[in-house]
């Protein structure tokens, strides 16, 4: 190899663990070389799923591109709760993050990404990288969608079907890879400085994924190829994203910016009501209205020009500890989790409808399905509230679990990380 | 002045200087391969005097840049440099494999529609093809040889083999991250030992013979060749990084510009340096061989003379 410039300057827990600890035989090693080379080609001819993710029951954290965190057509369990299946998760301290559900899978972000069959919890695939932000996006040119998985400083595009098992080594699933690894001597701020949460909160719409760069800039990226479509030059610490007419970005200082989806040009800015720099706004958007947690409670903005439609009364600001709380937009109510309280506001007027003395876990995200909203609490419970009234529909305290993550609802069942297990709950409907 | 003429001139200078017969004798018996010194440094001189030698790699860089843009715009997953905007990129370049900004990983092929798979393979072949043709032309111009279809095929085959080995190494590292250290060491060692191989393929050898002869010509000189590889590599890396430091994203044209610059200059310098080494090393090898033959003949004559003297003495 002549002049080669040097580098200048990517069922149960028992069965899961066993599969991850396969003994490497000589035959496997010999076969690995061939299978690794042919993996891509085999994958091309393999039985794929559709890249259409519109029918996915819960394609991304926050449910949809508007990050409403509400699936209106779902029929969640309403009582008589029982564990349909339970799977232990790897790692000592599993992250209580929201999973995603598509095809017949539910994927949990954890110490690696664990793809489980929704019917019985059997392991379909385990991908090594630890990523906490998930979004499934349509991928032109591919037979399977792209699973966008992000960490603090890295964002990956993966084959949503889990790639190909080479029998030895990692599964071949990575379509693209941007950013640095989250671990190592340069991780955590040497380059980006401060808090870096590049890939924790991606959203995807129409084959495009939006996420933050390690420096806090807004990045639009083709989900299939990973090609960067645009990057907003003004880096304001982008944290949460919502897509409707524009891309709405919750930033530090409780501001919200609207960006043109095609060009990345900033269309309008809504200035927050909090002057604490480290506080971050929350945003959700649907049906031409942007619901912003801007430090004053909730402000509803016109999606086109940012004009204020309604705003919760000034007194709510004192009442609601708001940093990083993202509104959940149900049919009639906007639910906002705060410090030791969950608030419900009328979606049309902003008037307070109810308030419950619960202590939501941080990050304070409430998932909702049908007419129920699910609040994970610091006490290790999952509390289902009537979204319209705030009344408790049921409470679930998982066995031997100290914490429950935000759930997703699919097939009339509820799926969530609970302590060091992943649980599927079913009940009367 | 061609490379061959330069070699002859150097030999004449050496002859005029009157070398020590003992040294000559020692050199002729030296188990190491010949030692054409500082080929990269001298390649800079040759290219500065004959900038036309940059032409083929400049054209190849343009063709590869077009293929790069096509790859960036297609929906196939792309392995691009990691850090941009004031940082260093971590892309890898391998001359003469035709590696460029874009690179496909095995995962990017999983689930890919057949049409795009075909397009990816075709676009992937552009790099080695362009590098093969450019290497053949540059070597031929430097050594005043003809460019023939056979030479182009031989060089392109060699380049394609290097590119395949390079991609296989990258894929292997992706599947087995622990393999990076041994693969890096083996890669650097082979880079040194096969330094003149593309020039030999472009001159008159089959790809396999070129590798074999290059291995023989660099025997005992691996460290010197490694320094040459390092020199050309650092030069190419600086040129490639010049654009990436200012680039905003991996899709930024500045990345393509940096890579094109690197391709043009480092490619041409690498090809000329390999030619210098190949031509000089062959001349040295032939000279030593002739010297050994001459000395052997002289010894034989001396022994015959002694035997004749002895016979005469015995006869007397």
PDB file of C-alpha atoms in Angstrom, chain B residues 60 63-64 67 96-100 122-133 156 159 163 263:
ATOM      1  CA  UNK B  60      -8.522  12.838 -11.711  1.00  0.00           C
ATOM      2  CA  UNK B  63     -13.535  13.579 -11.842  1.00  0.00           C
ATOM      3  CA  UNK B  64     -13.446  12.257  -8.279  1.00  0.00           C
ATOM      4  CA  UNK B  67     -18.350  11.518  -8.123  1.00  0.00           C
ATOM      5  CA  UNK B  96      -3.200   5.440  -4.793  1.00  0.00           C
ATOM      6  CA  UNK B  97      -6.552   3.886  -3.848  1.00  0.00           C
ATOM      7  CA  UNK B  98      -8.569   6.846  -5.057  1.00  0.00           C
ATOM      8  CA  UNK B  99     -10.183   7.291  -1.664  1.00  0.00           C
ATOM      9  CA  UNK B 100     -11.995  10.598  -1.394  1.00  0.00           C
ATOM     10  CA  UNK B 122     -20.298   2.379  -9.912  1.00  0.00           C
ATOM     11  CA  UNK B 123     -19.516   5.636  -8.128  1.00  0.00           C
ATOM     12  CA  UNK B 124     -17.180   3.756  -5.824  1.00  0.00           C
ATOM     13  CA  UNK B 125     -15.183   2.518  -8.818  1.00  0.00           C
ATOM     14  CA  UNK B 126     -14.561   6.038 -10.092  1.00  0.00           C
ATOM     15  CA  UNK B 127     -11.870   6.742  -7.507  1.00  0.00           C
ATOM     16  CA  UNK B 128      -9.591   3.765  -8.193  1.00  0.00           C
ATOM     17  CA  UNK B 129     -10.126   4.106 -11.940  1.00  0.00           C
ATOM     18  CA  UNK B 130      -9.150   7.771 -11.959  1.00  0.00           C
ATOM     19  CA  UNK B 131      -6.178   7.144  -9.683  1.00  0.00           C
ATOM     20  CA  UNK B 132      -5.003   4.240 -11.861  1.00  0.00           C
ATOM     21  CA  UNK B 133      -5.077   6.248 -15.072  1.00  0.00           C
ATOM     22  CA  UNK B 156      -5.558   0.349 -12.258  1.00  0.00           C
ATOM     23  CA  UNK B 159      -4.840   0.566  -7.389  1.00  0.00           C
ATOM     24  CA  UNK B 163      -8.610   0.343  -2.544  1.00  0.00           C
ATOM     25  CA  UNK B 263      -5.345  14.459  -4.556  1.00  0.00           C
TER      26      UNK B 263
END
